[in-house]
Amino acid sequence: MTTAKPLRVGMVGYAFMGAAHSHAWRTAPRFFDLPLRPRLTAVAGRNGAGVRAAADKLGWESVETDWRRLIERDDIDLIDICTPGNTHADIAIAALEAGKHVLCEKPLANSVEEAERMTLAAETAAKQGIFSMCGFSYRRTPALALAKRFVDEGRLGDLRHVRAQYLQDWLSDANAPMTWRLDKSTSGSGSLGDIGAHSIDAAQWVTGQNITGVSALLETFVPERPLAGDLVGLGGHGDISSDAPRGKVTVDDAAVFSAKFDGGTAATGAIGVFEATRYALGRKNAMRLELNGTKGSLAFDFEDMNVLSFYDVAGSPDAGFRRIFVTEPEHPYVGNWWPTGHGLGYEHGFTHQVVDLVTAIGEGRQPEPSFADALQVQRVLAAVEASAANSSQWQKV
Ligand code: SOE
């Protein structure tokens, strides 16, 4: 039993991300040696019965029906924000100013202005040893972390192309009901900020290059949807009658954009093509990244998440792409789990996120991605929306 000092966590929200984060807080100390031992001290939610049921199911010691109570409690060291984007700024800034570390789900905020205020609060708090991280968890998928290792080792040479797609299909049915994810006032944007943000962060992190310019197209295929009786989750179909009243969708259903990268330490930056949609019928969670460089290429698809495909120009011409099964002990994170070949899942990225966050806090250094890293993603999201709104560049055929 570790004698490490506890890190007492207060989580806000208990839906899909709350469940994934709870699993990570419980599991991380059981598979990794951590300098602090996470404790699931309290979970907050507005609905008393709902949050008590969630506490029982997800393993939280106490409940609050107002997140501000978590900020006031002196038995909470870290606030974990698992709520929609319209609440992130208020909760994160209050927590940081109260001297509590923060883990905030992605995207950081619903606007650049909010993200800038959060980043300022984070940088001020960091000077006092209070740290924060934004939950771009795909960085902690072993195959993507291996991809970054390959790029950093120069195995792809200078990068020419970035090809990033995030394809889901849970809105393909025009009668799938309205959810908070389709309301701009809570979600900030649709596919662009929800899943496109993952692609932007992963592309910038793996390449080590920031996006400096974009040209974009946003589309809303289904402008109105049935209002569900209860808030349904990701694509859940509540009991929707065909004549249910319909609400207006105020976000994008799909986003496509081209991007210019700054080159990082290289002379010339890569060029990129991005796509994010919830209408790619048959694609369930296909978060894909392909890089083409002067010495090699790599390709990743989350729907085959234990594999990284790698093409080495120095290899024999008929070698083609090699399929690397990312389950060897020397691969990122996997040595702490199972023998080679057994594979990991979606939830492991969240556990690795907790491992890296708790280790950085224990060692007194800034975790990554920082709020400043997430602000860069927010700036790209805003640029995509500005470009799509300005159709003057669009050449009619
Ligand atoms: C919905 O598209 C969603 O739950 C995203 O919000 C998550 O960030 C992603 O990991 C899975 O899909």
mmCIF file of C-alpha atoms and ligand atoms in Angstrom:
data_model
loop_
_atom_site.group_PDB
_atom_site.id
_atom_site.type_symbol
_atom_site.label_atom_id
_atom_site.label_comp_id
_atom_site.label_asym_id
_atom_site.label_seq_id
_atom_site.Cartn_x
_atom_site.Cartn_y
_atom_site.Cartn_z
ATOM 1 C CA MET A 1 0.000 0.000 0.000
ATOM 2 C CA THR A 2 1.647 3.240 -1.073
ATOM 3 C CA THR A 3 2.467 5.780 1.602
ATOM 4 C CA ALA A 4 2.162 8.606 -0.958
ATOM 5 C CA LYS A 5 0.328 11.754 0.126
ATOM 6 C CA PRO A 6 -3.289 11.751 -1.103
ATOM 7 C CA LEU A 7 -4.417 13.924 -4.005
ATOM 8 C CA ARG A 8 -8.066 14.556 -3.158
ATOM 9 C CA VAL A 9 -10.148 15.010 -6.302
ATOM 10 C CA GLY A 10 -13.464 16.819 -6.746
ATOM 11 C CA MET A 11 -15.127 16.063 -10.096
ATOM 12 C CA VAL A 12 -17.838 18.218 -11.710
ATOM 13 C CA GLY A 13 -20.187 16.266 -13.970
ATOM 14 C CA TYR A 14 -20.738 12.495 -14.186
ATOM 15 C CA ALA A 15 -21.861 11.633 -17.729
ATOM 16 C CA PHE A 16 -19.642 9.974 -20.383
ATOM 17 C CA MET A 17 -16.473 11.901 -19.505
ATOM 18 C CA GLY A 18 -17.219 11.695 -15.777
ATOM 19 C CA ALA A 19 -17.380 7.916 -16.064
ATOM 20 C CA ALA A 20 -14.135 7.755 -18.079
ATOM 21 C CA HIS A 21 -12.309 10.060 -15.642
ATOM 22 C CA SER A 22 -13.617 8.174 -12.563
ATOM 23 C CA HIS A 23 -12.286 4.912 -14.018
ATOM 24 C CA ALA A 24 -8.919 6.631 -14.580
ATOM 25 C CA TRP A 25 -8.664 8.078 -11.047
ATOM 26 C CA ARG A 26 -9.486 4.628 -9.566
ATOM 27 C CA THR A 27 -7.184 2.651 -11.853
ATOM 28 C CA ALA A 28 -4.032 4.774 -12.278
ATOM 29 C CA PRO A 29 -2.506 4.090 -8.797
ATOM 30 C CA ARG A 30 -3.129 0.355 -9.224
ATOM 31 C CA PHE A 31 -0.987 0.010 -12.355
ATOM 32 C CA PHE A 32 1.502 2.887 -12.079
ATOM 33 C CA ASP A 33 3.748 4.114 -9.232
ATOM 34 C CA LEU A 34 2.539 7.651 -8.552
ATOM 35 C CA PRO A 35 4.070 10.317 -6.271
ATOM 36 C CA LEU A 36 0.578 11.145 -4.966
ATOM 37 C CA ARG A 37 -2.346 8.791 -4.408
ATOM 38 C CA PRO A 38 -5.592 10.001 -6.050
ATOM 39 C CA ARG A 39 -8.708 9.864 -3.857
ATOM 40 C CA LEU A 40 -12.220 10.139 -5.307
ATOM 41 C CA THR A 41 -13.313 12.564 -2.584
ATOM 42 C CA ALA A 42 -16.414 14.236 -4.095
ATOM 43 C CA VAL A 43 -18.497 14.459 -7.243
ATOM 44 C CA ALA A 44 -20.776 17.425 -7.990
ATOM 45 C CA GLY A 45 -23.928 17.557 -10.085
ATOM 46 C CA ARG A 46 -27.071 19.685 -10.038
ATOM 47 C CA ASN A 47 -29.480 16.753 -9.672
ATOM 48 C CA GLY A 48 -29.249 15.352 -6.115
ATOM 49 C CA ALA A 49 -30.607 11.882 -6.856
ATOM 50 C CA GLY A 50 -28.537 11.662 -10.053
ATOM 51 C CA VAL A 51 -25.250 12.636 -8.458
ATOM 52 C CA ARG A 52 -25.794 10.288 -5.489
ATOM 53 C CA ALA A 53 -26.442 7.393 -7.880
ATOM 54 C CA ALA A 54 -23.354 8.362 -9.868
ATOM 55 C CA ALA A 55 -21.232 8.517 -6.699
ATOM 56 C CA ASP A 56 -22.277 4.965 -5.804
ATOM 57 C CA LYS A 57 -21.710 3.655 -9.323
ATOM 58 C CA LEU A 58 -18.421 5.459 -10.025
ATOM 59 C CA GLY A 59 -16.896 5.209 -6.531
ATOM 60 C CA TRP A 60 -16.969 8.764 -5.103
ATOM 61 C CA GLU A 61 -16.864 9.268 -1.299
ATOM 62 C CA SER A 62 -19.235 12.264 -1.119
ATOM 63 C CA VAL A 63 -21.491 14.437 -3.264
ATOM 64 C CA GLU A 64 -22.274 18.120 -3.772
ATOM 65 C CA THR A 65 -25.129 19.673 -5.785
ATOM 66 C CA ASP A 66 -23.182 22.885 -6.440
ATOM 67 C CA TRP A 67 -19.650 22.861 -7.893
ATOM 68 C CA ARG A 68 -18.822 26.006 -5.875
ATOM 69 C CA ARG A 69 -18.912 23.834 -2.722
ATOM 70 C CA LEU A 70 -16.029 21.772 -4.134
ATOM 71 C CA ILE A 71 -14.026 25.000 -4.520
ATOM 72 C CA GLU A 72 -14.801 25.991 -0.915
ATOM 73 C CA ARG A 73 -13.961 22.591 0.633
ATOM 74 C CA ASP A 74 -10.481 22.369 2.151
ATOM 75 C CA ASP A 75 -10.415 18.587 1.668
ATOM 76 C CA ILE A 76 -10.214 18.937 -2.141
ATOM 77 C CA ASP A 77 -6.838 19.457 -3.876
ATOM 78 C CA LEU A 78 -7.814 19.162 -7.568
ATOM 79 C CA ILE A 79 -10.948 19.989 -9.566
ATOM 80 C CA ASP A 80 -11.721 17.734 -12.532
ATOM 81 C CA ILE A 81 -14.099 19.468 -14.991
ATOM 82 C CA CYS A 82 -16.234 16.985 -16.963
ATOM 83 C CA THR A 83 -19.066 19.318 -17.993
ATOM 84 C CA PRO A 84 -20.004 21.021 -21.301
ATOM 85 C CA GLY A 85 -17.726 23.809 -22.544
ATOM 86 C CA ASN A 86 -19.929 26.725 -21.460
ATOM 87 C CA THR A 87 -19.051 25.995 -17.800
ATOM 88 C CA HIS A 88 -15.292 25.463 -18.143
ATOM 89 C CA ALA A 89 -14.078 29.054 -17.685
ATOM 90 C CA ASP A 90 -16.063 29.836 -14.518
ATOM 91 C CA ILE A 91 -15.157 26.561 -12.793
ATOM 92 C CA ALA A 92 -11.472 26.468 -13.820
ATOM 93 C CA ILE A 93 -10.727 30.105 -12.930
ATOM 94 C CA ALA A 94 -12.499 29.817 -9.552
ATOM 95 C CA ALA A 95 -10.623 26.590 -8.783
ATOM 96 C CA LEU A 96 -7.200 27.993 -9.743
ATOM 97 C CA GLU A 97 -7.789 31.187 -7.745
ATOM 98 C CA ALA A 98 -8.738 28.982 -4.752
ATOM 99 C CA GLY A 99 -5.380 27.172 -5.046
ATOM 100 C CA LYS A 100 -6.700 23.943 -6.551
ATOM 101 C CA HIS A 101 -5.091 22.078 -9.451
ATOM 102 C CA VAL A 102 -7.380 21.640 -12.496
ATOM 103 C CA LEU A 103 -7.968 18.972 -15.135
ATOM 104 C CA CYS A 104 -10.373 20.438 -17.731
ATOM 105 C CA GLU A 105 -12.041 18.410 -20.512
ATOM 106 C CA LYS A 106 -11.586 19.487 -24.123
ATOM 107 C CA PRO A 107 -12.106 21.813 -25.807
ATOM 108 C CA LEU A 108 -10.753 24.207 -23.167
ATOM 109 C CA ALA A 109 -13.595 26.711 -23.644
ATOM 110 C CA ASN A 110 -16.308 27.906 -26.018
ATOM 111 C CA SER A 111 -14.357 30.973 -27.177
ATOM 112 C CA VAL A 112 -10.809 32.330 -27.488
ATOM 113 C CA GLU A 113 -11.686 35.083 -24.998
ATOM 114 C CA GLU A 114 -12.602 32.511 -22.335
ATOM 115 C CA ALA A 115 -9.558 30.380 -23.162
ATOM 116 C CA GLU A 116 -7.288 33.426 -22.797
ATOM 117 C CA ARG A 117 -8.690 34.210 -19.336
ATOM 118 C CA MET A 118 -8.275 30.566 -18.300
ATOM 119 C CA THR A 119 -4.691 30.511 -19.567
ATOM 120 C CA LEU A 120 -3.836 33.703 -17.662
ATOM 121 C CA ALA A 121 -5.301 32.218 -14.456
ATOM 122 C CA ALA A 122 -3.382 28.975 -15.072
ATOM 123 C CA GLU A 123 -0.048 30.746 -15.613
ATOM 124 C CA THR A 124 -0.570 32.871 -12.494
ATOM 125 C CA ALA A 125 -1.442 29.777 -10.418
ATOM 126 C CA ALA A 126 1.532 27.790 -11.795
ATOM 127 C CA LYS A 127 3.872 30.329 -10.174
ATOM 128 C CA GLN A 128 2.425 29.104 -6.849
ATOM 129 C CA GLY A 129 2.828 25.441 -7.776
ATOM 130 C CA ILE A 130 -0.845 25.014 -8.723
ATOM 131 C CA PHE A 131 -0.983 23.207 -12.077
ATOM 132 C CA SER A 132 -3.568 22.556 -14.795
ATOM 133 C CA MET A 133 -3.994 20.355 -17.852
ATOM 134 C CA CYS A 134 -6.531 20.120 -20.713
ATOM 135 C CA GLY A 135 -7.904 16.630 -21.413
ATOM 136 C CA PHE A 136 -6.746 15.917 -24.964
ATOM 137 C CA SER A 137 -6.525 12.252 -23.986
ATOM 138 C CA TYR A 138 -5.663 10.837 -27.430
ATOM 139 C CA ARG A 139 -2.043 11.977 -26.835
ATOM 140 C CA ARG A 140 -1.936 9.110 -24.335
ATOM 141 C CA THR A 141 -2.922 6.402 -26.814
ATOM 142 C CA PRO A 142 0.299 4.355 -27.000
ATOM 143 C CA ALA A 143 0.329 4.207 -30.823
ATOM 144 C CA LEU A 144 -0.003 8.003 -31.127
ATOM 145 C CA ALA A 145 2.657 8.535 -28.450
ATOM 146 C CA LEU A 146 4.891 6.166 -30.468
ATOM 147 C CA ALA A 147 4.122 8.213 -33.604
ATOM 148 C CA LYS A 148 5.418 11.323 -31.827
ATOM 149 C CA ARG A 149 8.533 9.408 -30.765
ATOM 150 C CA PHE A 150 9.164 8.481 -34.440
ATOM 151 C CA VAL A 151 8.753 12.112 -35.590
ATOM 152 C CA ASP A 152 10.984 13.415 -32.790
ATOM 153 C CA GLU A 153 13.662 10.821 -33.703
ATOM 154 C CA GLY A 154 13.581 12.146 -37.308
ATOM 155 C CA ARG A 155 12.405 8.845 -38.761
ATOM 156 C CA LEU A 156 9.969 10.642 -41.101
ATOM 157 C CA GLY A 157 12.432 13.367 -42.122
ATOM 158 C CA ASP A 158 10.903 16.751 -43.001
ATOM 159 C CA LEU A 159 7.104 16.621 -42.887
ATOM 160 C CA ARG A 160 5.163 17.479 -46.056
ATOM 161 C CA HIS A 161 1.568 16.311 -45.401
ATOM 162 C CA VAL A 162 -0.736 16.006 -42.402
ATOM 163 C CA ARG A 163 -4.019 14.182 -43.042
ATOM 164 C CA ALA A 164 -6.408 14.163 -40.061
ATOM 165 C CA GLN A 165 -9.954 12.806 -39.969
ATOM 166 C CA TYR A 166 -12.299 12.235 -37.078
ATOM 167 C CA LEU A 167 -15.300 10.248 -38.363
ATOM 168 C CA GLN A 168 -18.373 9.276 -36.336
ATOM 169 C CA ASP A 169 -21.914 8.480 -37.476
ATOM 170 C CA TRP A 170 -24.207 8.901 -34.466
ATOM 171 C CA LEU A 171 -26.142 11.778 -36.077
ATOM 172 C CA SER A 172 -26.678 10.124 -39.473
ATOM 173 C CA ASP A 173 -30.366 9.547 -38.581
ATOM 174 C CA ALA A 174 -32.208 12.866 -39.097
ATOM 175 C CA ASN A 175 -34.573 11.848 -36.271
ATOM 176 C CA ALA A 176 -31.808 11.344 -33.717
ATOM 177 C CA PRO A 177 -32.877 13.729 -30.952
ATOM 178 C CA MET A 178 -31.484 17.088 -29.921
ATOM 179 C CA THR A 179 -28.707 17.040 -27.294
ATOM 180 C CA TRP A 180 -26.575 19.705 -25.577
ATOM 181 C CA ARG A 181 -23.874 18.916 -28.161
ATOM 182 C CA LEU A 182 -26.096 20.506 -30.847
ATOM 183 C CA ASP A 183 -26.738 23.729 -28.927
ATOM 184 C CA LYS A 184 -24.022 26.377 -29.499
ATOM 185 C CA SER A 185 -24.775 28.043 -26.132
ATOM 186 C CA THR A 186 -23.562 24.917 -24.266
ATOM 187 C CA SER A 187 -21.210 23.118 -26.685
ATOM 188 C CA GLY A 188 -19.642 26.130 -28.446
ATOM 189 C CA SER A 189 -19.572 24.254 -31.772
ATOM 190 C CA GLY A 190 -20.489 20.848 -33.212
ATOM 191 C CA SER A 191 -18.133 18.298 -34.771
ATOM 192 C CA LEU A 192 -15.497 21.015 -35.106
ATOM 193 C CA GLY A 193 -14.884 21.631 -31.389
ATOM 194 C CA ASP A 194 -15.996 18.245 -30.064
ATOM 195 C CA ILE A 195 -13.932 15.911 -32.265
ATOM 196 C CA GLY A 196 -12.079 18.257 -34.630
ATOM 197 C CA ALA A 197 -10.317 19.698 -31.571
ATOM 198 C CA HIS A 198 -8.802 16.249 -30.882
ATOM 199 C CA SER A 199 -7.426 16.111 -34.424
ATOM 200 C CA ILE A 200 -5.970 19.611 -34.207
ATOM 201 C CA ASP A 201 -4.243 18.913 -30.878
ATOM 202 C CA ALA A 202 -2.950 15.495 -31.983
ATOM 203 C CA ALA A 203 -1.642 16.854 -35.307
ATOM 204 C CA GLN A 204 0.183 19.766 -33.654
ATOM 205 C CA TRP A 205 1.572 17.577 -30.842
ATOM 206 C CA VAL A 206 2.769 14.661 -32.995
ATOM 207 C CA THR A 207 4.332 16.949 -35.643
ATOM 208 C CA GLY A 208 5.707 19.519 -33.193
ATOM 209 C CA GLN A 209 4.324 22.181 -35.537
ATOM 210 C CA ASN A 210 1.548 24.724 -34.894
ATOM 211 C CA ILE A 211 -1.142 25.614 -37.429
ATOM 212 C CA THR A 212 -0.711 29.206 -38.658
ATOM 213 C CA GLY A 213 -3.589 29.490 -41.158
ATOM 214 C CA VAL A 214 -6.724 27.662 -42.378
ATOM 215 C CA SER A 215 -9.345 27.704 -45.115
ATOM 216 C CA ALA A 216 -12.601 26.075 -44.094
ATOM 217 C CA LEU A 217 -16.115 24.853 -44.843
ATOM 218 C CA LEU A 218 -18.732 24.073 -42.166
ATOM 219 C CA GLU A 219 -22.035 22.328 -42.920
ATOM 220 C CA THR A 220 -25.212 21.632 -40.937
ATOM 221 C CA PHE A 221 -27.029 18.840 -42.781
ATOM 222 C CA VAL A 222 -30.029 18.592 -40.415
ATOM 223 C CA PRO A 223 -31.101 22.054 -39.168
ATOM 224 C CA GLU A 224 -33.821 20.852 -36.742
ATOM 225 C CA ARG A 225 -34.178 17.755 -34.559
ATOM 226 C CA PRO A 226 -36.845 16.240 -32.256
ATOM 227 C CA LEU A 227 -36.594 17.487 -28.666
ATOM 228 C CA ALA A 228 -36.109 14.438 -26.422
ATOM 229 C CA GLY A 229 -38.052 14.193 -23.123
ATOM 230 C CA ASP A 230 -34.858 13.516 -21.209
ATOM 231 C CA LEU A 231 -31.364 14.673 -22.053
ATOM 232 C CA VAL A 232 -30.046 11.861 -24.193
ATOM 233 C CA GLY A 233 -26.357 11.154 -24.459
ATOM 234 C CA LEU A 234 -24.201 10.396 -27.429
ATOM 235 C CA GLY A 235 -26.744 9.405 -30.069
ATOM 236 C CA GLY A 236 -29.035 7.747 -27.521
ATOM 237 C CA HIS A 237 -32.562 7.634 -28.885
ATOM 238 C CA GLY A 238 -35.063 8.537 -26.170
ATOM 239 C CA ASP A 239 -38.705 7.629 -26.770
ATOM 240 C CA ILE A 240 -39.171 10.036 -29.670
ATOM 241 C CA SER A 241 -42.614 10.267 -31.223
ATOM 242 C CA SER A 242 -42.576 11.392 -34.870
ATOM 243 C CA ASP A 243 -44.605 14.544 -34.086
ATOM 244 C CA ALA A 244 -42.344 15.543 -31.169
ATOM 245 C CA PRO A 245 -41.603 19.278 -31.225
ATOM 246 C CA ARG A 246 -38.324 20.028 -33.008
ATOM 247 C CA GLY A 247 -35.498 22.277 -31.861
ATOM 248 C CA LYS A 248 -33.033 24.257 -33.959
ATOM 249 C CA VAL A 249 -29.510 22.879 -34.373
ATOM 250 C CA THR A 250 -27.153 25.847 -33.889
ATOM 251 C CA VAL A 251 -23.788 24.173 -34.555
ATOM 252 C CA ASP A 252 -21.913 22.567 -37.447
ATOM 253 C CA ASP A 253 -22.602 18.919 -38.273
ATOM 254 C CA ALA A 254 -19.355 18.599 -40.212
ATOM 255 C CA ALA A 255 -16.170 20.595 -40.723
ATOM 256 C CA VAL A 256 -13.521 20.327 -43.448
ATOM 257 C CA PHE A 257 -10.463 22.583 -43.632
ATOM 258 C CA SER A 258 -6.988 22.907 -45.053
ATOM 259 C CA ALA A 259 -4.164 24.118 -42.843
ATOM 260 C CA LYS A 260 -0.626 25.515 -43.052
ATOM 261 C CA PHE A 261 1.829 24.497 -40.302
ATOM 262 C CA ASP A 262 4.712 26.634 -39.025
ATOM 263 C CA GLY A 263 7.398 24.002 -39.488
ATOM 264 C CA GLY A 264 8.436 23.926 -35.823
ATOM 265 C CA THR A 265 12.225 23.551 -36.019
ATOM 266 C CA ALA A 266 12.095 22.585 -39.739
ATOM 267 C CA ALA A 267 12.646 25.119 -42.544
ATOM 268 C CA THR A 268 9.244 24.710 -44.198
ATOM 269 C CA GLY A 269 5.945 23.814 -42.559
ATOM 270 C CA ALA A 270 3.739 20.916 -43.554
ATOM 271 C CA ILE A 271 0.340 21.388 -45.207
ATOM 272 C CA GLY A 272 -2.713 19.684 -43.725
ATOM 273 C CA VAL A 273 -6.219 18.497 -44.579
ATOM 274 C CA PHE A 274 -8.736 18.020 -41.745
ATOM 275 C CA GLU A 275 -12.232 16.505 -41.585
ATOM 276 C CA ALA A 276 -14.601 16.091 -38.622
ATOM 277 C CA THR A 277 -18.093 14.671 -38.987
ATOM 278 C CA ARG A 278 -20.871 12.793 -37.200
ATOM 279 C CA TYR A 279 -22.358 11.592 -40.524
ATOM 280 C CA ALA A 280 -19.725 9.169 -41.828
ATOM 281 C CA LEU A 281 -22.165 6.246 -41.818
ATOM 282 C CA GLY A 282 -20.364 3.134 -40.550
ATOM 283 C CA ARG A 283 -17.444 5.002 -38.949
ATOM 284 C CA LYS A 284 -17.935 4.839 -35.157
ATOM 285 C CA ASN A 285 -14.890 6.569 -33.693
ATOM 286 C CA ALA A 286 -12.379 6.748 -36.534
ATOM 287 C CA MET A 287 -9.880 9.276 -35.226
ATOM 288 C CA ARG A 288 -7.209 9.014 -37.924
ATOM 289 C CA LEU A 289 -3.855 10.685 -38.509
ATOM 290 C CA GLU A 290 -1.462 10.177 -41.435
ATOM 291 C CA LEU A 291 1.861 11.994 -41.846
ATOM 292 C CA ASN A 292 4.009 11.935 -44.994
ATOM 293 C CA GLY A 293 7.635 13.044 -44.678
ATOM 294 C CA THR A 294 10.796 12.930 -46.802
ATOM 295 C CA LYS A 295 12.042 9.713 -45.143
ATOM 296 C CA GLY A 296 8.851 7.960 -44.166
ATOM 297 C CA SER A 297 5.122 8.001 -43.454
ATOM 298 C CA LEU A 298 2.948 6.887 -40.583
ATOM 299 C CA ALA A 299 -0.773 6.205 -40.231
ATOM 300 C CA PHE A 300 -3.021 5.689 -37.206
ATOM 301 C CA ASP A 301 -6.747 4.846 -36.925
ATOM 302 C CA PHE A 302 -8.316 4.782 -33.455
ATOM 303 C CA GLU A 303 -10.667 2.023 -34.632
ATOM 304 C CA ASP A 304 -7.496 -0.135 -34.729
ATOM 305 C CA MET A 305 -5.905 1.703 -31.827
ATOM 306 C CA ASN A 306 -3.152 -0.798 -30.891
ATOM 307 C CA VAL A 307 -1.527 -0.481 -34.321
ATOM 308 C CA LEU A 308 0.746 2.138 -35.895
ATOM 309 C CA SER A 309 1.468 1.747 -39.611
ATOM 310 C CA PHE A 310 4.902 2.926 -40.697
ATOM 311 C CA TYR A 311 6.517 3.245 -44.144
ATOM 312 C CA ASP A 312 10.305 3.636 -44.257
ATOM 313 C CA VAL A 313 11.725 4.865 -47.572
ATOM 314 C CA ALA A 314 15.043 3.204 -46.640
ATOM 315 C CA GLY A 315 13.288 -0.156 -46.443
ATOM 316 C CA SER A 316 13.081 -2.566 -49.386
ATOM 317 C CA PRO A 317 10.859 -1.076 -52.146
ATOM 318 C CA ASP A 318 8.335 -3.886 -51.838
ATOM 319 C CA ALA A 319 8.150 -3.642 -48.043
ATOM 320 C CA GLY A 320 5.152 -1.291 -48.056
ATOM 321 C CA PHE A 321 3.739 -0.014 -44.748
ATOM 322 C CA ARG A 322 4.790 -2.048 -41.693
ATOM 323 C CA ARG A 323 2.014 -2.830 -39.170
ATOM 324 C CA ILE A 324 3.561 -2.179 -35.735
ATOM 325 C CA PHE A 325 1.529 -3.841 -32.962
ATOM 326 C CA VAL A 326 2.104 -1.300 -30.178
ATOM 327 C CA THR A 327 2.126 -3.728 -27.249
ATOM 328 C CA GLU A 328 5.850 -4.171 -26.536
ATOM 329 C CA PRO A 329 7.169 -3.236 -23.066
ATOM 330 C CA GLU A 330 9.360 -0.497 -24.591
ATOM 331 C CA HIS A 331 6.354 1.184 -26.198
ATOM 332 C CA PRO A 332 4.787 4.174 -24.346
ATOM 333 C CA TYR A 333 2.715 3.186 -21.254
ATOM 334 C CA VAL A 334 2.050 -0.459 -22.264
ATOM 335 C CA GLY A 335 4.766 -1.991 -20.054
ATOM 336 C CA ASN A 336 2.602 -1.255 -17.002
ATOM 337 C CA TRP A 337 -0.291 -3.359 -18.262
ATOM 338 C CA TRP A 338 -0.246 -6.764 -19.937
ATOM 339 C CA PRO A 339 2.264 -9.028 -21.702
ATOM 340 C CA THR A 340 2.958 -8.214 -25.354
ATOM 341 C CA GLY A 341 0.038 -8.720 -27.746
ATOM 342 C CA HIS A 342 -2.850 -8.229 -25.301
ATOM 343 C CA GLY A 343 -3.756 -4.672 -26.311
ATOM 344 C CA LEU A 344 -5.388 -1.682 -24.605
ATOM 345 C CA GLY A 345 -8.639 0.280 -25.030
ATOM 346 C CA TYR A 346 -10.211 3.743 -25.061
ATOM 347 C CA GLU A 347 -10.236 3.998 -21.266
ATOM 348 C CA HIS A 348 -6.450 3.502 -20.997
ATOM 349 C CA GLY A 349 -5.831 6.934 -22.545
ATOM 350 C CA PHE A 350 -7.677 8.517 -19.614
ATOM 351 C CA THR A 351 -5.693 6.451 -17.089
ATOM 352 C CA HIS A 352 -2.424 7.513 -18.757
ATOM 353 C CA GLN A 353 -3.672 11.117 -18.655
ATOM 354 C CA VAL A 354 -4.095 10.818 -14.857
ATOM 355 C CA VAL A 355 -0.652 9.176 -14.564
ATOM 356 C CA ASP A 356 1.059 12.044 -16.399
ATOM 357 C CA LEU A 357 -0.951 14.728 -14.560
ATOM 358 C CA VAL A 358 -0.326 13.298 -11.060
ATOM 359 C CA THR A 359 3.351 12.662 -11.811
ATOM 360 C CA ALA A 360 3.866 16.249 -13.015
ATOM 361 C CA ILE A 361 2.050 17.680 -9.984
ATOM 362 C CA GLY A 362 4.080 15.441 -7.665
ATOM 363 C CA GLU A 363 7.295 16.607 -9.328
ATOM 364 C CA GLY A 364 6.223 20.274 -9.264
ATOM 365 C CA ARG A 365 6.255 20.828 -13.042
ATOM 366 C CA GLN A 366 3.730 21.935 -15.699
ATOM 367 C CA PRO A 367 1.684 19.023 -17.106
ATOM 368 C CA GLU A 368 0.983 18.858 -20.870
ATOM 369 C CA PRO A 369 -1.168 19.828 -22.668
ATOM 370 C CA SER A 370 -1.232 23.063 -20.703
ATOM 371 C CA PHE A 371 -4.051 25.580 -20.972
ATOM 372 C CA ALA A 372 -1.726 27.553 -23.293
ATOM 373 C CA ASP A 373 -1.500 24.494 -25.592
ATOM 374 C CA ALA A 374 -5.302 24.242 -25.491
ATOM 375 C CA LEU A 375 -5.602 27.993 -26.222
ATOM 376 C CA GLN A 376 -3.672 27.387 -29.466
ATOM 377 C CA VAL A 377 -6.292 24.749 -30.382
ATOM 378 C CA GLN A 378 -9.041 27.247 -29.498
ATOM 379 C CA ARG A 379 -7.438 29.814 -31.843
ATOM 380 C CA VAL A 380 -7.482 27.267 -34.679
ATOM 381 C CA LEU A 381 -11.163 26.466 -33.981
ATOM 382 C CA ALA A 382 -12.013 30.187 -34.109
ATOM 383 C CA ALA A 383 -10.031 30.635 -37.346
ATOM 384 C CA VAL A 384 -11.926 27.735 -38.942
ATOM 385 C CA GLU A 385 -15.253 29.303 -37.976
ATOM 386 C CA ALA A 386 -14.145 32.736 -39.235
ATOM 387 C CA SER A 387 -12.923 31.293 -42.542
ATOM 388 C CA ALA A 388 -16.138 29.297 -43.069
ATOM 389 C CA ALA A 389 -18.237 32.396 -42.332
ATOM 390 C CA ASN A 390 -16.327 34.403 -44.948
ATOM 391 C CA SER A 391 -17.317 32.782 -48.255
ATOM 392 C CA SER A 392 -15.573 35.499 -50.292
ATOM 393 C CA GLN A 393 -12.673 33.128 -50.957
ATOM 394 C CA TRP A 394 -15.042 30.451 -52.242
ATOM 395 C CA GLN A 395 -14.604 30.168 -56.021
ATOM 396 C CA LYS A 396 -17.849 29.153 -57.727
ATOM 397 C CA VAL A 397 -17.436 26.581 -60.506
HETATM 398 C C1 SOE B 1 -18.353 12.615 -28.857
HETATM 399 O O1 SOE B 1 -18.095 12.892 -30.126
HETATM 400 C C2 SOE B 1 -17.132 12.104 -28.088
HETATM 401 O O2 SOE B 1 -17.602 11.647 -26.868
HETATM 402 C C3 SOE B 1 -16.145 13.233 -27.817
HETATM 403 O O3 SOE B 1 -16.751 14.262 -27.045
HETATM 404 C C4 SOE B 1 -14.958 12.644 -27.039
HETATM 405 O O4 SOE B 1 -14.000 13.666 -26.765
HETATM 406 C C5 SOE B 1 -14.332 11.532 -27.873
HETATM 407 O O5 SOE B 1 -13.247 10.950 -27.168
HETATM 408 C C6 SOE B 1 -15.370 10.456 -28.187
HETATM 409 O O6 SOE B 1 -16.519 11.063 -28.841
#
